[in-house]
Structures are given as structure tokens and as C-alpha cells.
């Protein structure tokens, strides 16, 4: 039976709208957890209630001359803000989303952001997430030193659920404000809660317009299945997957490309578990080519974008294609709603609870074990041109030492089977210029191999696609990229430094992937310089058999 018919027969839309937990499980314990995660279906109403306070905070910041906003968060607490700032920002403060523990990135932010002109948002649903809490302690120390303790506290706002340890910390340490988010909304469904709305107001977006668009989408997504945009999208995802096209590829112009990162988390973390899943792929090429039969394509474009419209038309008949057309940038709010409803409905179609993330905690535990010495990452098998090479999990080491990174990569690429995908897990500073060689070569590797290729930045992906990597089907080959760079900085109140945490997160994920028999190649680069990243990109091209412009 086609997916749409199954949704109609189950009365799934009406049951979701009235928050019927039996839609997702017959297990009372699972139903209890689901019941606490269905508060996102009418967020436009909740947003209207908090709008005056959000607007007042944004107006106050503007009057005080705030030029920059640093968001210290992870996963669902940060990705929507990243999207909103890129798509709707420009009339207010400049947004800096710091969802990383890279000492190089954090040090740069410390050196360039003036605490007197910066507002820091500490965003954590649980209040106990290690990354934002660690970053808070670092940036608070800097602000205290420059402004004094009392004045520095007023540069910080906490965004969190009611009653968390972060809320108590904010009160104790004199934050300007605590802005609560609904406790019944999971992080990846929280784009239209205060986690997304306050940052939106601070960067100059019209939050009232966002909420109007969201309300329109909520009505549409609660309507009859015949006219329901979420049902249409859910059926597209599920039917495509059933037909073997399980690589849900988001193709968008540069202006909207960060939206793919938000979709990536929502899809991967909601649907990638119990050996099942849909693999979201954020396309990096403007004109993609070489897709295999496992691709389902979602084109997200602005009205009038004839280039992408023509490209989408050229793919019809070869692949399932779904188009989303924005009339203007504020349609992003409608898409947050459509995708949340659609992914929840897809969870029902796949028989998966889309509101938990059972494998995310594994990597966190392994990271803690690496830091306290109770867990060790697999040892490298040798060095190739100053790059330490480790084959782990289901990827057996070749019977001879690898002499170059390209041959090691070639060994990993050769492990790809039909329907597999390749993932670069890059623990590198989230710097567009630094990562550019990789973003350029990834589409060529995908076209050459015929496999979907994903570029993920760590540790961000641990709170996003990390769930799929461990809990989804074992059809990924992973190239974990770390560096021997020892840039570090102390973390106030801790015996370990930020660099220790950063490297431990990578090694903890390596341990976890290997424990699930995932095929993993680790390349530990000598440093994080542009020259080294360029060499890595060249090795990736060579290992995948890409013919480069220089004839190599």
C-alpha cells in the first residue's frame, strides 16, 4: 500500500494533531516519553505569547549597541539559529553560532568578539550539555576580566527548559535573563520556540511574520490528507525509501543551503535507529551530477530560480524529485513546520519512534571514558606521509602498510558496496575557507564513485547524524579526520583543556562506530593548516579515482 493511503487509513494526521501517542507505539513506557515530545504541533500560538518579551530583549540589545551575538549551543539548540541568521539576518546584530569545541575556532572568537558589544546566548534544552556549558565558562571568564563580574553577567542570556541546572546557574551568576522554552518540545523540533525566535529577533528578522507563516503552515499540516503538504512530503520520503532511494538529497542555492543542515539533523536523528533509516545528504554542488539509483531529490529554491528549476526537471524520470519553492525568505518558517510534521508522519510509516535518540548517549559515554583513561581508541597501524592511519570496526586493514593517504582512502572507498554512502567526519575548525578544498572535491568523489558523500563537521554531527551513523543501517563507510594540532586552552573549573575534550569527542565516536562494526578509516593529520587540508582533498580525489584538472 502506498504511503499516502496508509496515512489516510490510519487517520494519522488527525491523531498526530490531537497528540495521540498510540500513533507511534503500543508500549506504555514509549508512549510516556512520546507524550512529552508532542508540544511542537502548535508553536505559533506559544510563540505569540513570548513575542513581547523576545522583542523587548532585542530592542534593548540594539539600544545598548550590541553588534554581535554569540550562540553557545549544540544540535537542536543551535542549528535553527544558524539557518535563520543566514536566511533572514542582516538587519540586526551579527550571529556567530559556536557549536564546536575546536580550540582554534573558540580562540578566534575570543580574540575577535568584544564582550562590551556582544550578547552571549547559552542555549541548552537539558541544561547539562557539555559543549555549551564548557564554552560558557570560557567566555564568561573573558567577559568578567574585561567588564567586571556584575556587568559581565548582563551580557549573557540562557535559553533552556524550565527547571534545568542552566536556569539555576543563570540566576546564581547574574544573567540578564532566562528565556524558557516549552519542555514538551524536543531539541530538533524546537526551531519555532525561543531557541530559534530569540536569535531571529536579535539578527533583525521580523518574528511576527515568521509566526504568521508558521500558523499558515500549521493549519495546512492539520488539514485533510488530500491537501496536506506534510502528508505529501512524508509519502515522498517513505515511498522513495521503499523503492530503494533512501539517500534523501537536499539541493539548494547557497542562500538556502544551511537549511539542509537543519533538515539533516531532523531526518537523521528522528529516523535513523534500530537498523533502519533515511540518509539525508546536503548537496554541495551547484549543478550536481552522477547520482545513483538510491537518490531521492528535494530541490529547495526561490521562485524565479530557473537554473535549479531546469535542473530539477532534468532529473525527473531518473529519480524521485520533490520541489519546494520559496516566494520569499520568510517561507523558511513554513518549512520548519512542514518538515517537522512530515518527519513525524514518516516515523509512523517506518514503525519508528521519531522522538528519541537511543544511540547518541553512547558517544558521550565513550568521550568521557577517553578523557578519564578508561577507554582507548584503536591504535594506528602506521604512518603515511606524516598522517597516522587507523583502520577500525568493520574495515579490515590491508595486508601491507599504506604508503600514502590516497592509498588508505582508496582502500576505504573500495569497501563501498551498492547502496552504501561515504561520510567524511571532519574534526577541523568550522571555517568555510579552510574547508573549501573538501567542499569542492566531495561532489566529484560522489560522481566518480556513484555513492552519496556527506561532509560532516565534528563535534556538531554527534548531535545530528551521529544517531544515524550508529543506529541506522550498516551501509556507511566513515573517514574520520582528526589532527595532531595541540592548540589548547584551559577550561575554568576543569582539570582538562578544551583541546582534550575536542580530541576525546572524535576518539569517543571512533570507539562507538567501531563497536557497531561500522567501516572506519581514521586519518590523523599533522596539523589543521590550509595546506594540509588541500593535500587531504587531493588524496581524497586520488583515492576515489577522480581525474583532476591538473591531470592527476
PDB file of C-alpha atoms in Angstrom, residues 143-378:
ATOM      1  CA  UNK A 143      33.839  38.899  29.978  1.00  0.00           C
ATOM      2  CA  UNK A 144      34.461  39.044  33.743  1.00  0.00           C
ATOM      3  CA  UNK A 145      38.064  40.099  33.181  1.00  0.00           C
ATOM      4  CA  UNK A 146      37.072  42.941  30.858  1.00  0.00           C
ATOM      5  CA  UNK A 147      33.777  44.165  32.312  1.00  0.00           C
ATOM      6  CA  UNK A 148      33.722  43.059  35.924  1.00  0.00           C
ATOM      7  CA  UNK A 149      31.567  40.275  37.334  1.00  0.00           C
ATOM      8  CA  UNK A 150      28.243  42.084  37.630  1.00  0.00           C
ATOM      9  CA  UNK A 151      28.383  43.861  34.260  1.00  0.00           C
ATOM     10  CA  UNK A 152      29.598  40.700  32.536  1.00  0.00           C
ATOM     11  CA  UNK A 153      26.598  38.730  33.761  1.00  0.00           C
ATOM     12  CA  UNK A 154      24.289  41.087  31.900  1.00  0.00           C
ATOM     13  CA  UNK A 155      25.930  40.060  28.632  1.00  0.00           C
ATOM     14  CA  UNK A 156      24.521  36.517  28.990  1.00  0.00           C
ATOM     15  CA  UNK A 157      21.055  35.086  28.357  1.00  0.00           C
ATOM     16  CA  UNK A 158      20.118  31.461  28.980  1.00  0.00           C
ATOM     17  CA  UNK A 159      17.660  29.627  26.725  1.00  0.00           C
ATOM     18  CA  UNK A 160      16.586  26.384  28.330  1.00  0.00           C
ATOM     19  CA  UNK A 161      13.692  24.260  29.548  1.00  0.00           C
ATOM     20  CA  UNK A 162      12.017  25.111  32.866  1.00  0.00           C
ATOM     21  CA  UNK A 163      13.822  23.904  35.979  1.00  0.00           C
ATOM     22  CA  UNK A 164      17.163  22.953  34.453  1.00  0.00           C
ATOM     23  CA  UNK A 165      20.583  23.339  36.031  1.00  0.00           C
ATOM     24  CA  UNK A 166      21.322  26.044  33.436  1.00  0.00           C
ATOM     25  CA  UNK A 167      18.364  28.074  34.666  1.00  0.00           C
ATOM     26  CA  UNK A 168      19.668  27.813  38.237  1.00  0.00           C
ATOM     27  CA  UNK A 169      23.179  28.756  37.087  1.00  0.00           C
ATOM     28  CA  UNK A 170      21.849  31.784  35.219  1.00  0.00           C
ATOM     29  CA  UNK A 171      20.022  33.046  38.284  1.00  0.00           C
ATOM     30  CA  UNK A 172      23.012  32.409  40.534  1.00  0.00           C
ATOM     31  CA  UNK A 173      25.520  34.058  38.204  1.00  0.00           C
ATOM     32  CA  UNK A 174      23.535  37.146  37.339  1.00  0.00           C
ATOM     33  CA  UNK A 175      22.490  36.544  33.721  1.00  0.00           C
ATOM     34  CA  UNK A 176      20.490  39.262  32.032  1.00  0.00           C
ATOM     35  CA  UNK A 177      17.610  36.851  31.502  1.00  0.00           C
ATOM     36  CA  UNK A 178      16.440  33.281  31.376  1.00  0.00           C
ATOM     37  CA  UNK A 179      14.123  32.625  28.446  1.00  0.00           C
ATOM     38  CA  UNK A 180      12.298  29.351  28.857  1.00  0.00           C
ATOM     39  CA  UNK A 181      11.354  27.000  26.038  1.00  0.00           C
ATOM     40  CA  UNK A 182       8.474  24.516  26.221  1.00  0.00           C
ATOM     41  CA  UNK A 183       9.587  21.334  27.950  1.00  0.00           C
ATOM     42  CA  UNK A 184       7.317  19.279  25.685  1.00  0.00           C
ATOM     43  CA  UNK A 185       9.341  20.060  22.547  1.00  0.00           C
ATOM     44  CA  UNK A 186      12.449  18.084  21.652  1.00  0.00           C
ATOM     45  CA  UNK A 187      15.538  19.934  20.531  1.00  0.00           C
ATOM     46  CA  UNK A 188      15.367  19.128  16.831  1.00  0.00           C
ATOM     47  CA  UNK A 189      11.685  20.186  16.743  1.00  0.00           C
ATOM     48  CA  UNK A 190      12.384  23.494  18.521  1.00  0.00           C
ATOM     49  CA  UNK A 191      13.098  25.876  15.618  1.00  0.00           C
ATOM     50  CA  UNK A 192       9.977  27.930  16.370  1.00  0.00           C
ATOM     51  CA  UNK A 193      10.463  28.009  20.134  1.00  0.00           C
ATOM     52  CA  UNK A 194      12.606  30.565  21.904  1.00  0.00           C
ATOM     53  CA  UNK A 195      15.658  28.580  20.752  1.00  0.00           C
ATOM     54  CA  UNK A 196      15.027  29.956  17.264  1.00  0.00           C
ATOM     55  CA  UNK A 197      12.849  33.004  17.858  1.00  0.00           C
ATOM     56  CA  UNK A 198      15.108  34.985  20.201  1.00  0.00           C
ATOM     57  CA  UNK A 199      18.163  34.641  17.918  1.00  0.00           C
ATOM     58  CA  UNK A 200      15.893  35.580  14.991  1.00  0.00           C
ATOM     59  CA  UNK A 201      14.830  38.804  16.705  1.00  0.00           C
ATOM     60  CA  UNK A 202      18.415  39.682  17.594  1.00  0.00           C
ATOM     61  CA  UNK A 203      19.605  39.393  13.975  1.00  0.00           C
ATOM     62  CA  UNK A 204      16.776  41.636  12.810  1.00  0.00           C
ATOM     63  CA  UNK A 205      14.235  39.152  11.479  1.00  0.00           C
ATOM     64  CA  UNK A 206      10.547  40.012  11.810  1.00  0.00           C
ATOM     65  CA  UNK A 207       9.455  37.330  14.265  1.00  0.00           C
ATOM     66  CA  UNK A 208       5.785  38.264  13.939  1.00  0.00           C
ATOM     67  CA  UNK A 209       5.939  37.494  10.217  1.00  0.00           C
ATOM     68  CA  UNK A 210       7.688  34.204  10.980  1.00  0.00           C
ATOM     69  CA  UNK A 211       4.880  33.231  13.346  1.00  0.00           C
ATOM     70  CA  UNK A 212       2.216  34.223  10.800  1.00  0.00           C
ATOM     71  CA  UNK A 213       3.853  31.945   8.227  1.00  0.00           C
ATOM     72  CA  UNK A 214       4.145  29.168  10.801  1.00  0.00           C
ATOM     73  CA  UNK A 215       0.457  29.462  11.673  1.00  0.00           C
ATOM     74  CA  UNK A 216      -0.458  29.142   7.999  1.00  0.00           C
ATOM     75  CA  UNK A 217       1.665  26.002   7.725  1.00  0.00           C
ATOM     76  CA  UNK A 218       0.233  24.503  10.913  1.00  0.00           C
ATOM     77  CA  UNK A 219      -3.286  24.850   9.554  1.00  0.00           C
ATOM     78  CA  UNK A 220      -2.233  23.249   6.267  1.00  0.00           C
ATOM     79  CA  UNK A 221      -0.433  20.389   8.028  1.00  0.00           C
ATOM     80  CA  UNK A 222      -3.509  19.668  10.139  1.00  0.00           C
ATOM     81  CA  UNK A 223      -5.816  19.633   7.128  1.00  0.00           C
ATOM     82  CA  UNK A 224      -7.166  16.666   5.181  1.00  0.00           C
ATOM     83  CA  UNK A 225      -4.514  14.352   3.726  1.00  0.00           C
ATOM     84  CA  UNK A 226      -5.552  15.188   0.156  1.00  0.00           C
ATOM     85  CA  UNK A 227      -4.349  18.794   0.534  1.00  0.00           C
ATOM     86  CA  UNK A 228      -1.766  18.381   3.274  1.00  0.00           C
ATOM     87  CA  UNK A 229       1.841  19.418   2.410  1.00  0.00           C
ATOM     88  CA  UNK A 230       3.313  17.329   5.234  1.00  0.00           C
ATOM     89  CA  UNK A 231       1.489  14.202   4.070  1.00  0.00           C
ATOM     90  CA  UNK A 232       2.795  14.826   0.565  1.00  0.00           C
ATOM     91  CA  UNK A 233       6.389  15.130   1.786  1.00  0.00           C
ATOM     92  CA  UNK A 234       6.147  12.178   4.185  1.00  0.00           C
ATOM     93  CA  UNK A 235       4.741   9.982   1.426  1.00  0.00           C
ATOM     94  CA  UNK A 236       7.539  11.092  -0.894  1.00  0.00           C
ATOM     95  CA  UNK A 237      10.224  10.173   1.661  1.00  0.00           C
ATOM     96  CA  UNK A 238       8.671   6.831   2.601  1.00  0.00           C
ATOM     97  CA  UNK A 239       7.753   5.736  -0.921  1.00  0.00           C
ATOM     98  CA  UNK A 240      11.203   6.686  -2.205  1.00  0.00           C
ATOM     99  CA  UNK A 241      12.840   4.692   0.559  1.00  0.00           C
ATOM    100  CA  UNK A 242      10.647   1.680  -0.146  1.00  0.00           C
ATOM    101  CA  UNK A 243      11.743   1.847  -3.779  1.00  0.00           C
ATOM    102  CA  UNK A 244      15.430   1.870  -2.814  1.00  0.00           C
ATOM    103  CA  UNK A 245      16.003   5.640  -2.927  1.00  0.00           C
ATOM    104  CA  UNK A 246      16.932   6.089   0.729  1.00  0.00           C
ATOM    105  CA  UNK A 247      19.521   8.891   0.231  1.00  0.00           C
ATOM    106  CA  UNK A 248      17.333  11.972   0.708  1.00  0.00           C
ATOM    107  CA  UNK A 249      19.398  14.614  -1.067  1.00  0.00           C
ATOM    108  CA  UNK A 250      18.670  18.300  -0.429  1.00  0.00           C
ATOM    109  CA  UNK A 251      19.717  20.523  -3.330  1.00  0.00           C
ATOM    110  CA  UNK A 252      19.516  24.268  -2.672  1.00  0.00           C
ATOM    111  CA  UNK A 253      21.180  27.517  -3.741  1.00  0.00           C
ATOM    112  CA  UNK A 254      23.866  28.927  -1.487  1.00  0.00           C
ATOM    113  CA  UNK A 255      21.368  31.319   0.139  1.00  0.00           C
ATOM    114  CA  UNK A 256      19.314  28.385   1.456  1.00  0.00           C
ATOM    115  CA  UNK A 257      21.971  25.689   1.796  1.00  0.00           C
ATOM    116  CA  UNK A 258      22.201  25.884   5.591  1.00  0.00           C
ATOM    117  CA  UNK A 259      18.553  24.796   5.667  1.00  0.00           C
ATOM    118  CA  UNK A 260      19.890  21.415   4.589  1.00  0.00           C
ATOM    119  CA  UNK A 261      21.855  21.156   7.845  1.00  0.00           C
ATOM    120  CA  UNK A 262      18.650  21.559   9.829  1.00  0.00           C
ATOM    121  CA  UNK A 263      16.822  19.002   7.659  1.00  0.00           C
ATOM    122  CA  UNK A 264      19.816  16.695   8.031  1.00  0.00           C
ATOM    123  CA  UNK A 265      19.545  16.638  11.807  1.00  0.00           C
ATOM    124  CA  UNK A 266      15.759  16.318  11.841  1.00  0.00           C
ATOM    125  CA  UNK A 267      15.749  13.386   9.413  1.00  0.00           C
ATOM    126  CA  UNK A 268      18.845  11.550  10.642  1.00  0.00           C
ATOM    127  CA  UNK A 269      18.190  11.762  14.360  1.00  0.00           C
ATOM    128  CA  UNK A 270      14.448  11.090  14.064  1.00  0.00           C
ATOM    129  CA  UNK A 271      14.529   8.208  11.587  1.00  0.00           C
ATOM    130  CA  UNK A 272      17.974   6.582  11.896  1.00  0.00           C
ATOM    131  CA  UNK A 273      17.636   3.875  14.545  1.00  0.00           C
ATOM    132  CA  UNK A 274      17.003   0.173  15.117  1.00  0.00           C
ATOM    133  CA  UNK A 275      18.892  -0.685  11.930  1.00  0.00           C
ATOM    134  CA  UNK A 276      16.578   1.451   9.804  1.00  0.00           C
ATOM    135  CA  UNK A 277      16.740   4.957   8.458  1.00  0.00           C
ATOM    136  CA  UNK A 278      16.783   7.537   5.723  1.00  0.00           C
ATOM    137  CA  UNK A 279      20.173   9.091   4.947  1.00  0.00           C
ATOM    138  CA  UNK A 280      19.968  12.879   4.479  1.00  0.00           C
ATOM    139  CA  UNK A 281      22.577  14.313   2.124  1.00  0.00           C
ATOM    140  CA  UNK A 282      23.304  18.036   1.867  1.00  0.00           C
ATOM    141  CA  UNK A 283      24.397  18.607  -1.731  1.00  0.00           C
ATOM    142  CA  UNK A 284      27.433  20.880  -2.003  1.00  0.00           C
ATOM    143  CA  UNK A 285      27.494  21.302  -5.788  1.00  0.00           C
ATOM    144  CA  UNK A 286      25.558  23.981  -7.657  1.00  0.00           C
ATOM    145  CA  UNK A 287      24.964  21.602 -10.559  1.00  0.00           C
ATOM    146  CA  UNK A 288      25.047  18.020  -9.208  1.00  0.00           C
ATOM    147  CA  UNK A 289      25.803  15.061 -11.452  1.00  0.00           C
ATOM    148  CA  UNK A 290      26.358  11.332 -11.325  1.00  0.00           C
ATOM    149  CA  UNK A 291      23.569  10.343  -8.932  1.00  0.00           C
ATOM    150  CA  UNK A 292      22.925   6.643  -8.441  1.00  0.00           C
ATOM    151  CA  UNK A 293      19.516   4.944  -8.179  1.00  0.00           C
ATOM    152  CA  UNK A 294      19.480   5.335  -4.377  1.00  0.00           C
ATOM    153  CA  UNK A 295      18.904   9.101  -4.586  1.00  0.00           C
ATOM    154  CA  UNK A 296      15.640  10.869  -3.816  1.00  0.00           C
ATOM    155  CA  UNK A 297      15.978  14.569  -4.525  1.00  0.00           C
ATOM    156  CA  UNK A 298      14.426  17.506  -2.690  1.00  0.00           C
ATOM    157  CA  UNK A 299      15.038  20.785  -4.513  1.00  0.00           C
ATOM    158  CA  UNK A 300      14.637  23.867  -2.335  1.00  0.00           C
ATOM    159  CA  UNK A 301      14.733  27.063  -4.359  1.00  0.00           C
ATOM    160  CA  UNK A 302      13.479  30.611  -4.614  1.00  0.00           C
ATOM    161  CA  UNK A 303      10.756  31.419  -7.097  1.00  0.00           C
ATOM    162  CA  UNK A 304      12.358  32.595 -10.305  1.00  0.00           C
ATOM    163  CA  UNK A 305      15.418  30.372  -9.892  1.00  0.00           C
ATOM    164  CA  UNK A 306      15.242  28.978 -13.420  1.00  0.00           C
ATOM    165  CA  UNK A 307      18.597  27.207 -13.163  1.00  0.00           C
ATOM    166  CA  UNK A 308      17.503  24.917 -10.346  1.00  0.00           C
ATOM    167  CA  UNK A 309      14.017  24.553 -11.806  1.00  0.00           C
ATOM    168  CA  UNK A 310      15.504  23.317 -15.079  1.00  0.00           C
ATOM    169  CA  UNK A 311      17.922  21.008 -13.266  1.00  0.00           C
ATOM    170  CA  UNK A 312      15.065  19.521 -11.217  1.00  0.00           C
ATOM    171  CA  UNK A 313      13.105  18.905 -14.397  1.00  0.00           C
ATOM    172  CA  UNK A 314      16.113  17.153 -15.935  1.00  0.00           C
ATOM    173  CA  UNK A 315      16.165  14.674 -13.028  1.00  0.00           C
ATOM    174  CA  UNK A 316      12.514  13.644 -13.265  1.00  0.00           C
ATOM    175  CA  UNK A 317      12.170  10.146 -14.616  1.00  0.00           C
ATOM    176  CA  UNK A 318      15.641   9.295 -13.323  1.00  0.00           C
ATOM    177  CA  UNK A 319      14.986   9.897  -9.632  1.00  0.00           C
ATOM    178  CA  UNK A 320      12.086  10.790  -7.338  1.00  0.00           C
ATOM    179  CA  UNK A 321      12.032  14.610  -7.248  1.00  0.00           C
ATOM    180  CA  UNK A 322      10.195  16.889  -4.817  1.00  0.00           C
ATOM    181  CA  UNK A 323      10.327  20.674  -5.236  1.00  0.00           C
ATOM    182  CA  UNK A 324       9.888  23.305  -2.537  1.00  0.00           C
ATOM    183  CA  UNK A 325       9.646  26.863  -3.849  1.00  0.00           C
ATOM    184  CA  UNK A 326      10.057  29.916  -1.600  1.00  0.00           C
ATOM    185  CA  UNK A 327       8.163  33.087  -2.509  1.00  0.00           C
ATOM    186  CA  UNK A 328      10.444  34.938  -0.116  1.00  0.00           C
ATOM    187  CA  UNK A 329      12.916  34.118   2.661  1.00  0.00           C
ATOM    188  CA  UNK A 330      10.237  34.122   5.385  1.00  0.00           C
ATOM    189  CA  UNK A 331       8.832  30.920   3.911  1.00  0.00           C
ATOM    190  CA  UNK A 332      11.580  29.247   5.948  1.00  0.00           C
ATOM    191  CA  UNK A 333       9.151  29.302   8.907  1.00  0.00           C
ATOM    192  CA  UNK A 334       6.576  27.342   6.912  1.00  0.00           C
ATOM    193  CA  UNK A 335       9.199  24.789   6.006  1.00  0.00           C
ATOM    194  CA  UNK A 336      10.184  24.249   9.627  1.00  0.00           C
ATOM    195  CA  UNK A 337       6.563  23.251  10.277  1.00  0.00           C
ATOM    196  CA  UNK A 338       6.118  21.148   7.135  1.00  0.00           C
ATOM    197  CA  UNK A 339       9.268  19.118   7.772  1.00  0.00           C
ATOM    198  CA  UNK A 340       8.518  18.546  11.446  1.00  0.00           C
ATOM    199  CA  UNK A 341       5.077  17.177  10.641  1.00  0.00           C
ATOM    200  CA  UNK A 342       6.404  15.198   7.672  1.00  0.00           C
ATOM    201  CA  UNK A 343       9.221  13.547   9.602  1.00  0.00           C
ATOM    202  CA  UNK A 344       6.877  12.620  12.451  1.00  0.00           C
ATOM    203  CA  UNK A 345       4.486  11.041   9.954  1.00  0.00           C
ATOM    204  CA  UNK A 346       7.389   9.255   8.259  1.00  0.00           C
ATOM    205  CA  UNK A 347       8.308   7.806  11.643  1.00  0.00           C
ATOM    206  CA  UNK A 348       4.828   6.313  11.837  1.00  0.00           C
ATOM    207  CA  UNK A 349       5.174   4.893   8.315  1.00  0.00           C
ATOM    208  CA  UNK A 350       8.509   3.260   9.190  1.00  0.00           C
ATOM    209  CA  UNK A 351       7.316   1.990  12.569  1.00  0.00           C
ATOM    210  CA  UNK A 352       9.906   4.156  14.339  1.00  0.00           C
ATOM    211  CA  UNK A 353       9.511   6.469  17.324  1.00  0.00           C
ATOM    212  CA  UNK A 354      10.875   9.723  15.845  1.00  0.00           C
ATOM    213  CA  UNK A 355      11.256  11.431  19.214  1.00  0.00           C
ATOM    214  CA  UNK A 356      14.109   9.523  20.824  1.00  0.00           C
ATOM    215  CA  UNK A 357      17.814   9.188  20.042  1.00  0.00           C
ATOM    216  CA  UNK A 358      18.915   5.913  21.642  1.00  0.00           C
ATOM    217  CA  UNK A 359      22.488   5.877  20.344  1.00  0.00           C
ATOM    218  CA  UNK A 360      23.550   9.475  20.971  1.00  0.00           C
ATOM    219  CA  UNK A 361      24.468   8.800  24.597  1.00  0.00           C
ATOM    220  CA  UNK A 362      26.940   6.075  23.565  1.00  0.00           C
ATOM    221  CA  UNK A 363      29.406   8.507  22.030  1.00  0.00           C
ATOM    222  CA  UNK A 364      29.061  10.821  25.049  1.00  0.00           C
ATOM    223  CA  UNK A 365      29.928   7.941  27.391  1.00  0.00           C
ATOM    224  CA  UNK A 366      32.861   6.913  25.217  1.00  0.00           C
ATOM    225  CA  UNK A 367      34.134  10.508  25.208  1.00  0.00           C
ATOM    226  CA  UNK A 368      34.039  10.581  28.993  1.00  0.00           C
ATOM    227  CA  UNK A 369      35.893   7.262  29.036  1.00  0.00           C
ATOM    228  CA  UNK A 370      38.612   8.585  26.738  1.00  0.00           C
ATOM    229  CA  UNK A 371      39.038  11.631  28.956  1.00  0.00           C
ATOM    230  CA  UNK A 372      39.344   9.648  32.189  1.00  0.00           C
ATOM    231  CA  UNK A 373      41.546   6.972  30.617  1.00  0.00           C
ATOM    232  CA  UNK A 374      39.119   4.079  30.944  1.00  0.00           C
ATOM    233  CA  UNK A 375      38.555   3.897  27.159  1.00  0.00           C
ATOM    234  CA  UNK A 376      41.199   3.866  24.434  1.00  0.00           C
ATOM    235  CA  UNK A 377      40.745   4.475  20.731  1.00  0.00           C
ATOM    236  CA  UNK A 378      42.058   1.826  18.329  1.00  0.00           C
TER     237      UNK A 378
END
